[in-house]
Short mmCIF file of C-alpha atoms in Angstrom, two decimals:
data_model
loop_
_atom_site.label_atom_id
_atom_site.label_comp_id
_atom_site.label_asym_id
_atom_site.label_seq_id
_atom_site.Cartn_x
_atom_site.Cartn_y
_atom_site.Cartn_z
CA MET G 1 -5.73 14.38 -33.30
CA LYS G 2 -1.98 15.05 -34.14
CA ASN G 3 -1.27 14.66 -30.30
CA LEU G 4 -3.31 11.12 -30.16
CA ILE G 5 -1.32 9.76 -33.04
CA ARG G 6 1.82 10.87 -31.95
CA PHE G 7 0.92 9.61 -28.21
CA LEU G 8 -0.53 6.36 -29.75
CA THR G 9 3.00 6.21 -31.66
CA LYS G 10 5.03 7.09 -28.93
CA ASN G 11 3.74 4.63 -26.39
CA SER G 12 2.93 1.83 -29.52
CA PHE G 13 5.57 -0.82 -27.59
CA VAL G 14 3.07 -0.10 -24.33
CA PHE G 15 -0.03 -0.62 -26.39
CA LEU G 16 1.35 -3.31 -28.31
CA PHE G 17 2.15 -5.09 -25.24
CA VAL G 18 -1.21 -4.53 -23.76
CA PHE G 19 -2.96 -5.78 -26.96
CA LEU G 20 -1.09 -8.98 -27.18
CA LEU G 21 -1.47 -9.56 -23.59
CA PHE G 22 -4.96 -8.89 -23.88
CA ILE G 23 -5.00 -11.73 -26.49
CA SER G 24 -3.45 -13.99 -24.57
CA PHE G 25 -5.72 -13.92 -21.67
CA VAL G 26 -8.70 -14.01 -23.91
CA LEU G 27 -7.43 -17.14 -25.23
CA LEU G 28 -6.26 -18.33 -21.67
CA VAL G 29 -9.70 -18.03 -20.45
CA GLN G 30 -11.44 -19.32 -23.70
CA ASN G 31 -9.51 -22.36 -23.95
CA ASN G 32 -8.80 -23.40 -20.36
CA ASN G 33 -11.19 -24.51 -18.09
CA TYR G 34 -9.64 -24.04 -15.14
CA GLN G 35 -8.75 -20.24 -15.55
CA ASN G 36 -12.25 -19.91 -17.21
CA SER G 37 -14.03 -21.27 -14.42
CA ARG G 38 -11.90 -18.67 -12.14
CA VAL G 39 -12.62 -15.88 -13.88
CA PHE G 40 -16.38 -16.57 -13.89
CA ASN G 41 -16.48 -17.78 -10.61
CA SER G 42 -14.63 -14.54 -9.45
CA SER G 43 -16.93 -12.58 -11.36
CA ASN G 44 -19.88 -14.54 -9.78
CA PHE G 45 -18.82 -13.98 -6.86
CA LEU G 46 -19.24 -10.40 -7.53
CA ILE G 47 -22.06 -10.05 -9.44
CA GLY G 48 -23.93 -13.25 -7.54
CA ASN G 49 -23.48 -11.46 -4.11
CA LEU G 50 -24.97 -8.38 -5.73
CA TYR G 51 -27.90 -10.36 -7.22
CA SER G 52 -28.38 -12.49 -3.98
CA THR G 53 -28.71 -9.13 -2.16
CA ILE G 54 -31.01 -7.80 -4.34
CA ASN G 55 -32.89 -11.13 -4.37
CA ASN G 56 -33.09 -10.52 -0.78
CA VAL G 57 -34.89 -7.23 -1.07
CA ASN G 58 -37.40 -8.31 -3.71
CA ASP G 59 -38.12 -11.45 -1.62
CA TYR G 60 -39.62 -8.89 0.90
CA PHE G 61 -41.80 -7.33 -1.43
CA ASP G 62 -42.88 -10.82 -2.84
CA LEU G 63 -43.71 -11.80 0.71
CA LYS G 64 -47.43 -10.59 0.51
CA GLU G 65 -48.05 -12.81 -2.47
CA VAL G 66 -46.08 -15.85 -1.19
CA ASN G 67 -48.22 -15.75 1.99
CA ALA G 68 -51.52 -15.46 -0.22
CA ASP G 69 -50.53 -18.55 -1.92
CA LEU G 70 -49.63 -20.48 0.81
CA ALA G 71 -52.53 -19.55 2.61
CA GLU G 72 -54.32 -20.72 -0.42
CA GLN G 73 -52.63 -23.67 -0.46
CA ASN G 74 -53.60 -24.34 3.01
CA ALA G 75 -57.00 -23.65 2.60
CA ARG G 76 -57.03 -26.41 -0.35
CA LEU G 77 -55.34 -28.83 2.00
CA GLN G 78 -57.34 -28.56 5.01
CA SER G 79 -60.48 -28.84 2.56
CA THR G 80 -58.83 -32.05 2.04
CA GLN G 81 -58.20 -33.25 5.55
CA ILE G 82 -60.27 -35.87 7.05
CA GLY G 83 -61.48 -33.66 9.72
CA THR G 84 -63.52 -31.69 7.43
CA PHE G 85 -65.41 -34.81 6.27
CA SER G 86 -67.75 -36.47 8.17
CA LYS G 87 -68.46 -40.26 8.10
CA ILE G 88 -71.64 -41.73 6.86
CA ASN G 89 -72.66 -44.22 9.25
CA GLY G 90 -75.63 -46.44 8.55
CA ILE G 91 -76.47 -49.52 6.94
CA VAL G 92 -78.44 -48.54 4.16
CA VAL G 93 -77.03 -45.35 2.33
CA GLU G 94 -78.82 -44.39 -0.96
CA ILE G 95 -75.94 -43.24 -3.19
CA ASN G 96 -72.45 -43.69 -1.89
CA ASP G 97 -69.10 -44.33 -3.62
CA THR G 98 -66.97 -43.00 -1.08
CA ILE G 99 -67.06 -43.54 2.77
CA TYR G 100 -66.38 -39.48 3.45
CA ALA G 101 -68.69 -36.94 2.16
CA GLN G 102 -67.31 -33.25 2.67
CA LYS G 103 -68.60 -31.32 5.10
CA TYR G 104 -66.22 -28.02 5.60
CA VAL G 105 -64.42 -25.92 2.72
CA TYR G 106 -62.09 -23.65 3.25
CA THR G 107 -61.58 -20.16 1.68
CA SER G 108 -58.59 -18.44 2.32
CA ALA G 109 -58.83 -14.41 3.34
CA LYS G 110 -57.12 -11.99 4.69
CA ALA G 111 -58.03 -9.86 7.42
CA VAL G 112 -58.17 -5.91 6.39
CA ASN G 113 -59.44 -4.39 9.32
CA SER G 114 -59.94 -5.09 12.61
CA THR G 115 -61.63 -3.40 16.16
CA THR G 116 -61.12 -5.05 19.75
CA ASN G 117 -61.72 -1.87 21.54
CA LYS G 118 -65.59 -1.71 20.99
CA ARG G 119 -68.46 -3.43 22.67
CA GLU G 120 -69.33 -5.14 19.34
CA ASN G 121 -66.33 -5.60 17.28
CA TYR G 122 -65.90 -6.99 13.47
CA ILE G 123 -63.39 -7.88 11.52
CA THR G 124 -63.22 -6.92 7.42
CA ILE G 125 -62.04 -9.76 5.45
CA ASP G 126 -60.94 -9.27 1.71
CA LYS G 127 -63.49 -12.00 0.00
CA GLY G 128 -66.98 -11.46 -0.55
CA SER G 129 -70.20 -12.57 -2.50
CA LEU G 130 -67.98 -12.81 -5.83
CA ASN G 131 -66.32 -15.69 -3.62
CA GLY G 132 -69.03 -17.38 -2.38
CA ILE G 133 -69.34 -16.05 1.18
CA GLU G 134 -72.52 -16.12 2.65
CA ALA G 135 -73.41 -14.78 6.10
CA GLY G 136 -73.26 -17.33 8.56
CA MET G 137 -70.11 -18.87 7.58
CA GLY G 138 -67.13 -19.88 10.23
CA VAL G 139 -64.13 -18.05 9.92
CA VAL G 140 -61.03 -19.22 11.87
CA SER G 141 -56.98 -18.64 11.91
CA PRO G 142 -54.63 -21.36 12.29
CA LYS G 143 -54.18 -20.06 15.81
CA GLY G 144 -58.26 -20.70 16.51
CA VAL G 145 -61.83 -19.51 15.77
CA ILE G 146 -62.30 -15.79 14.84
CA GLY G 147 -65.95 -15.54 14.21
CA THR G 148 -68.87 -15.47 11.73
CA VAL G 149 -69.70 -13.68 8.78
CA LYS G 150 -72.32 -10.99 9.33
CA ASN G 151 -72.74 -9.02 6.50
CA VAL G 152 -71.05 -9.53 2.93
CA SER G 153 -70.72 -6.81 0.19
CA GLU G 154 -69.23 -7.98 -3.23
CA ASN G 155 -65.84 -8.24 -2.24
CA PHE G 156 -65.70 -8.05 1.61
CA CYS G 157 -67.48 -9.60 4.48
CA SER G 158 -67.27 -8.24 7.89
CA VAL G 159 -66.76 -10.73 10.69
CA MET G 160 -68.70 -10.66 14.08
CA SER G 161 -65.77 -11.55 16.04
CA VAL G 162 -65.67 -13.68 19.28
CA LEU G 163 -65.03 -10.21 21.24
CA HIS G 164 -69.09 -9.24 20.41
CA GLU G 165 -71.02 -8.93 23.36
CA LYS G 166 -73.93 -10.95 21.07
CA ASN G 167 -71.55 -13.63 19.74
CA ALA G 168 -71.54 -16.75 21.77
CA VAL G 169 -69.29 -19.77 20.41
CA SER G 170 -70.42 -23.53 21.27
CA ALA G 171 -67.47 -24.70 23.65
CA LYS G 172 -66.07 -27.53 24.95
CA ILE G 173 -63.48 -28.39 27.44
CA LYS G 174 -61.12 -30.58 25.30
CA LYS G 175 -60.24 -33.03 28.29
CA SER G 176 -63.64 -33.83 30.03
CA GLY G 177 -65.92 -32.85 26.76
CA TYR G 178 -68.10 -30.74 29.09
CA ILE G 179 -70.00 -28.18 26.64
CA GLY G 180 -70.56 -24.67 27.57
CA SER G 181 -70.70 -21.46 25.97
CA LEU G 182 -68.08 -18.66 24.91
CA VAL G 183 -69.00 -15.22 25.53
CA TRP G 184 -67.26 -11.94 25.68
CA GLU G 185 -68.11 -9.54 28.75
CA LEU G 186 -66.17 -6.73 27.49
CA GLY G 187 -62.85 -5.48 28.64
CA ASP G 188 -59.49 -7.45 28.07
CA TYR G 189 -59.48 -8.28 24.12
CA ARG G 190 -57.55 -11.47 25.39
CA LEU G 191 -59.89 -13.15 27.57
CA ALA G 192 -63.32 -14.51 27.00
CA GLN G 193 -65.80 -16.08 29.43
CA LEU G 194 -66.84 -19.73 29.48
CA LYS G 195 -70.51 -20.28 30.81
CA ASP G 196 -72.86 -23.04 31.64
CA ILE G 197 -69.75 -25.39 32.87
CA PRO G 198 -71.75 -27.48 35.84
CA ASN G 199 -69.75 -27.10 39.31
CA HIS G 200 -68.80 -30.92 39.85
CA VAL G 201 -66.74 -30.80 36.55
CA LYS G 202 -63.14 -30.80 37.60
CA LEU G 203 -61.31 -27.91 36.06
CA ASN G 204 -57.40 -26.86 35.63
CA VAL G 205 -55.99 -23.94 34.88
CA GLY G 206 -54.53 -24.64 31.36
CA ASP G 207 -57.34 -26.77 30.00
CA GLU G 208 -58.24 -26.26 26.26
CA ILE G 209 -61.01 -25.04 25.26
CA ILE G 210 -62.16 -25.97 21.74
CA THR G 211 -65.59 -25.71 19.20
CA THR G 212 -68.14 -28.45 19.36
CA GLY G 213 -69.16 -28.33 15.72
CA TYR G 214 -72.41 -28.28 17.07
CA SER G 215 -73.75 -25.27 15.50
CA MET G 216 -72.01 -26.14 11.91
CA VAL G 217 -70.58 -22.94 11.64
CA TYR G 218 -66.77 -24.10 12.74
CA PRO G 219 -65.60 -27.48 12.24
CA GLU G 220 -65.44 -29.44 15.48
CA GLY G 221 -61.94 -29.00 17.50
CA ILE G 222 -60.60 -26.06 16.45
CA MET G 223 -58.94 -24.16 19.34
CA ILE G 224 -60.31 -21.22 21.14
CA GLY G 225 -58.08 -20.88 23.88
CA LYS G 226 -56.79 -22.08 27.73
CA VAL G 227 -58.24 -21.66 30.90
CA VAL G 228 -56.66 -18.63 33.12
CA ASP G 229 -58.50 -18.76 35.97
CA PHE G 230 -61.95 -20.03 37.52
CA ASP G 231 -64.30 -19.83 40.55
CA LEU G 232 -67.27 -21.13 41.63
CA PRO G 233 -69.45 -18.24 43.28
CA GLU G 234 -71.39 -19.49 46.51
CA GLY G 235 -74.84 -20.76 45.66
CA ASN G 236 -73.94 -20.53 42.14
CA ASN G 237 -74.26 -23.95 40.07
CA PHE G 238 -71.87 -23.00 37.19
CA TYR G 239 -68.43 -22.07 37.03
CA ASN G 240 -67.27 -18.38 36.11
CA ILE G 241 -63.96 -19.38 33.97
CA ASN G 242 -61.70 -17.29 32.36
CA VAL G 243 -60.11 -18.14 28.85
CA GLU G 244 -57.39 -16.64 27.52
CA LEU G 245 -58.06 -16.85 23.39
CA SER G 246 -55.46 -18.19 21.19
CA VAL G 247 -55.94 -15.82 18.64
CA ASP G 248 -54.30 -12.39 19.20
CA TYR G 249 -57.10 -9.86 17.22
CA LYS G 250 -54.62 -7.17 17.17
CA SER G 251 -52.51 -8.96 14.89
CA LEU G 252 -54.77 -10.74 12.41
CA SER G 253 -53.31 -11.40 9.01
CA HIS G 254 -54.42 -14.82 6.82
CA VAL G 255 -57.82 -16.54 7.87
CA PHE G 256 -59.75 -19.24 6.51
CA ILE G 257 -63.56 -18.80 5.59
CA VAL G 258 -65.44 -22.13 6.48
CA LYS G 259 -68.24 -23.01 4.48
CA SER G 260 -70.06 -25.95 5.84
CA TRP G 261 -72.17 -28.32 3.18
CA MET G 262 -74.35 -29.78 5.72
CA LYS G 263 -75.56 -26.65 8.04
CA ASN G 264 -78.54 -26.26 5.96
CA GLU G 265 -79.59 -29.57 5.85
CA GLN G 266 -79.03 -29.79 9.69
CA LYS G 267 -80.69 -26.94 10.18
CA GLU G 268 -84.06 -27.80 7.95
CA LEU G 269 -84.04 -30.98 10.13
CA GLU G 270 -83.94 -29.02 13.34
CA ALA G 271 -86.75 -26.43 11.97
CA LEU G 272 -88.90 -29.24 11.62
CA ASN G 273 -88.55 -30.08 15.44
CA ASN G 274 -90.18 -26.77 16.15
CA ALA G 275 -92.89 -26.95 13.58
CA ASN G 276 -94.28 -30.11 15.14
CA MET M 1 21.02 -10.29 -41.18
CA ILE M 2 18.97 -13.04 -43.56
CA ARG M 3 21.78 -15.68 -41.95
CA ASP M 4 20.36 -14.38 -38.60
CA VAL M 5 16.88 -14.68 -39.28
CA ILE M 6 17.48 -18.16 -40.48
CA LYS M 7 19.81 -19.11 -37.35
CA TYR M 8 16.78 -17.80 -35.29
CA SER M 9 14.22 -19.67 -37.20
CA ILE M 10 16.34 -23.06 -36.61
CA SER M 11 16.92 -22.04 -33.00
CA PHE M 12 12.97 -21.12 -32.47
CA ILE M 13 12.01 -24.62 -34.23
CA LEU M 14 14.39 -26.62 -32.17
CA LEU M 15 13.58 -24.77 -28.78
CA VAL M 16 10.22 -25.23 -29.60
CA LEU M 17 10.46 -29.14 -30.17
CA ALA M 18 12.42 -29.39 -27.47
CA GLN M 19 10.28 -27.64 -24.88
CA GLY M 20 7.61 -29.51 -26.16
CA LEU M 21 8.87 -33.19 -26.44
CA ILE M 22 11.69 -33.30 -23.77
CA PHE M 23 11.43 -30.34 -21.12
CA ASN M 24 7.64 -30.64 -20.71
CA ASN M 25 8.22 -34.23 -19.82
CA ILE M 26 10.90 -33.33 -16.86
CA GLU M 27 8.61 -32.74 -13.97
CA PHE M 28 10.21 -33.38 -10.67
CA GLY M 29 7.06 -34.37 -8.49
CA GLY M 30 5.10 -32.21 -10.84
CA TYR M 31 6.82 -29.29 -9.26
CA VAL M 32 9.60 -28.20 -11.05
CA VAL M 33 9.49 -27.92 -15.20
CA PRO M 34 12.06 -26.12 -16.69
CA PHE M 35 11.26 -23.57 -19.51
CA LEU M 36 14.39 -23.50 -21.71
CA TYR M 37 12.71 -21.70 -24.43
CA VAL M 38 12.64 -18.08 -22.84
CA VAL M 39 16.19 -18.41 -23.98
CA PHE M 40 15.17 -17.45 -27.49
CA ILE M 41 13.66 -14.24 -26.39
CA LEU M 42 16.84 -13.62 -24.20
CA SER M 43 19.26 -14.13 -27.11
CA LEU M 44 17.36 -12.05 -29.73
CA PRO M 45 20.07 -9.22 -30.82
CA PHE M 46 19.86 -5.95 -29.36
CA GLU M 47 18.92 -4.27 -32.62
CA THR M 48 15.70 -6.60 -32.91
CA PRO M 49 12.82 -3.81 -32.91
CA ASN M 50 10.91 -3.91 -30.01
CA TRP M 51 7.35 -4.71 -31.73
CA MET M 52 9.19 -7.72 -33.38
CA VAL M 53 10.53 -8.93 -30.13
CA LEU M 54 6.81 -8.58 -28.52
CA VAL M 55 5.40 -10.63 -31.97
CA LEU M 56 7.91 -13.16 -31.47
CA GLY M 57 7.24 -13.67 -27.90
CA PHE M 58 3.52 -14.28 -28.91
CA VAL M 59 4.17 -16.55 -31.40
CA LEU M 60 6.67 -18.47 -29.63
CA GLY M 61 4.14 -18.71 -26.53
CA ILE M 62 1.56 -19.76 -29.18
CA ALA M 63 4.11 -22.60 -30.15
CA ILE M 64 4.60 -23.74 -26.79
CA ASP M 65 0.91 -23.56 -25.72
CA ALA M 66 -0.07 -25.83 -28.75
CA PHE M 67 2.02 -28.66 -27.22
CA THR M 68 0.41 -28.28 -23.83
CA SER M 69 -2.84 -27.27 -24.98
CA THR M 70 -2.99 -24.24 -22.60
CA LEU M 71 -3.45 -21.86 -25.27
CA GLY M 72 -2.66 -18.34 -23.73
CA MET M 73 -0.87 -19.47 -20.71
CA HIS M 74 2.74 -19.36 -21.86
CA THR M 75 1.87 -16.91 -24.66
CA SER M 76 1.06 -14.06 -21.84
CA ALA M 77 3.97 -14.87 -19.95
CA THR M 78 6.42 -14.45 -23.00
CA VAL M 79 4.64 -11.41 -24.34
CA PHE M 80 5.30 -10.33 -20.64
CA VAL M 81 9.02 -11.12 -20.94
CA ALA M 82 9.54 -9.66 -24.19
CA PHE M 83 7.94 -6.40 -22.63
CA CYS M 84 10.26 -6.51 -19.26
CA ARG M 85 13.25 -7.57 -21.61
CA TYR M 86 13.08 -3.96 -23.16
CA TYR M 87 13.11 -1.98 -19.99
CA LEU M 88 15.63 -4.29 -18.55
CA LEU M 89 18.15 -3.74 -21.63
CA LYS M 90 17.74 0.03 -21.07
CA MET M 91 18.38 -0.32 -17.35
CA VAL M 92 21.57 -2.34 -17.60
CA SER M 93 22.78 -1.21 -21.01
CA PRO M 94 26.64 0.11 -20.91
CA ARG M 95 27.83 3.70 -21.40
CA GLY M 96 27.31 4.83 -25.11
CA GLY M 97 24.54 2.15 -25.86
CA TYR M 98 25.34 -1.45 -27.11
CA GLU M 99 27.93 -1.89 -29.71
CA PHE M 100 26.83 -2.42 -32.92
CA ASN M 101 26.65 -6.29 -33.71
CA THR M 102 26.76 -7.57 -30.27
CA LYS M 103 24.17 -10.29 -29.11
CA PRO M 104 23.24 -10.56 -25.49
CA ASN M 105 25.37 -13.60 -24.49
CA VAL M 106 28.15 -14.17 -22.25
CA GLN M 107 30.75 -14.11 -25.18
CA ASP M 108 30.16 -10.64 -25.71
CA MET M 109 28.61 -8.97 -22.69
CA GLY M 110 30.21 -10.97 -19.91
CA LEU M 111 29.30 -13.75 -17.44
CA THR M 112 28.06 -11.25 -14.73
CA TRP M 113 26.12 -9.17 -16.73
CA TYR M 114 24.81 -12.14 -18.59
CA LEU M 115 23.81 -13.94 -15.55
CA PHE M 116 21.71 -11.06 -14.05
CA TYR M 117 19.93 -10.30 -17.20
CA ALA M 118 19.18 -14.07 -17.44
CA THR M 119 18.31 -14.52 -13.94
CA VAL M 120 15.66 -11.43 -13.79
CA LEU M 121 14.01 -12.46 -17.12
CA ILE M 122 13.87 -15.94 -16.16
CA LEU M 123 12.28 -15.13 -12.69
CA LEU M 124 9.98 -12.76 -14.29
CA HIS M 125 8.80 -15.37 -16.50
CA HIS M 126 8.31 -17.87 -14.09
CA LEU M 127 6.36 -15.82 -11.95
CA PHE M 128 4.28 -14.96 -14.46
CA LEU M 129 3.64 -18.46 -15.64
CA PHE M 130 3.09 -20.21 -12.80
CA TYR M 131 1.14 -17.55 -11.35
CA VAL M 132 -1.32 -17.42 -14.33
CA GLU M 133 -1.42 -21.32 -13.75
CA SER M 134 -2.45 -21.39 -10.57
CA PHE M 135 -4.39 -18.18 -10.93
CA LYS M 136 -5.20 -17.91 -7.33
CA LEU M 137 -3.05 -16.51 -4.63
CA THR M 138 -4.37 -18.89 -1.75
CA GLN M 139 -1.03 -21.10 -2.55
CA PHE M 140 0.78 -18.59 -2.84
CA PHE M 141 3.90 -19.72 -1.42
CA TYR M 142 3.69 -23.00 -2.64
CA THR M 143 3.65 -21.67 -6.25
CA LEU M 144 6.72 -19.55 -5.35
CA GLY M 145 8.43 -22.40 -4.28
CA ARG M 146 7.94 -23.99 -8.01
CA VAL M 147 8.72 -20.60 -9.68
CA LEU M 148 12.27 -20.38 -7.36
CA ALA M 149 13.08 -24.29 -8.12
CA SER M 150 12.08 -23.78 -11.70
CA ALA M 151 13.76 -20.75 -12.32
CA PHE M 152 16.72 -21.86 -10.98
CA PHE M 153 16.74 -25.61 -13.18
CA THR M 154 16.18 -23.02 -16.33
CA LEU M 155 18.62 -20.96 -15.41
CA ILE M 156 21.19 -23.93 -15.48
CA LEU M 157 19.97 -25.16 -18.50
CA VAL M 158 20.40 -21.68 -20.40
CA MET M 159 23.91 -21.50 -18.81
CA LEU M 160 24.58 -24.76 -20.33
CA VAL M 161 22.90 -23.50 -23.81
CA GLN M 162 25.65 -20.60 -23.32
CA LEU M 163 28.48 -22.94 -22.78
CA PHE M 164 27.85 -24.73 -26.20
CA ASN M 165 27.36 -21.38 -28.18
CA TYR M 166 30.57 -20.14 -26.20
CA LYS M 167 32.52 -22.94 -27.48
CA SER M 168 31.22 -23.03 -31.29
CA SER M 169 31.77 -19.16 -31.43
CA THR M 170 35.34 -19.40 -30.18
CA LYS M 171 36.32 -22.37 -32.64
CA SER M 172 35.16 -20.19 -35.18
#
């Protein structure tokens, strides 16, 4: 303590100088906008950089939620798109205050598991009966068709993907409009086969294959893939067409579950035909 | 002693007024500004306690800043000069210390001594002041030019003041 006091008194001149200079600088920074902004800018430069670095890192942790939000939003937007509505035609309409009735509703979901190497491949999705998912609904991703919901639990559902030997998707060639059936004949998970295209149809490599919307599982016009090669076996009326799927089943993430409002109505109507 | 206090008080007021009302308005293209008021710190007697020089420097700076509403700018510079003055006086002190009742002016210490003493302190003051004012090093040479030109101008004024003092003291 004695030494400290001696040290202080010995150097009182320097301390007084530092003290007065400190006061001057406090006054300077507090009362002069220019110096003020400079000081805080330079401290902002350091701290701001630090913050932005931390933010950059933090953003990665948030990406998951942000993506989920965006997917949710996309689903909502897609539900309001005109393509998901069907126009009500006809002269006599019972009760009709809009010209469009909603046909499809999209729910965003996330693929949590996916297989591609089995004969019957399924994809597990993190939405279930609690979210209103029912068996038979279609599942699409922004890139294209994925499959149909097979089994539903409370929080999950399993989707029979296109890569399932018993799954057949009603598909058509976008350019000519001819309708066929898309199946997967095992093997390469990138390739599916389009059947029932008659031999008089003109085909080109690169033709786009899209959904028909006939089965009411998927909306019409969802991308399935592109023709990569085709051949016409001797004495056969139908092409063998290889279709490269637009969806990469090995890198699935956000998907949309499609609920069709009119599916039951259509099915009931079609069931009448069989009953008669 | 009392006479000195009164004398320095009057010169303090006169210098602050002269700086605030006259010299601050002399700007050669916004480039050269003379800061005569430092002469107050230069001319304080050798016997002035060091802490008093610092405090007087601080008060002088506040007074000047009040005119230009740049609180802290001149204050820091004058405090800095008061601090440097102590070490400079120590450095250039004659053998056996300063004689009693002598003051740092041309008359007592000689022209060469005073020129050196004044030039160093004025340069230090102006360097500090102009760099605090610009507060960045991007315009380093522009600011340095301002410092040198203004310091030269201030030095001339300081020497003029010495000239007046010299005459008056030889008469008395």
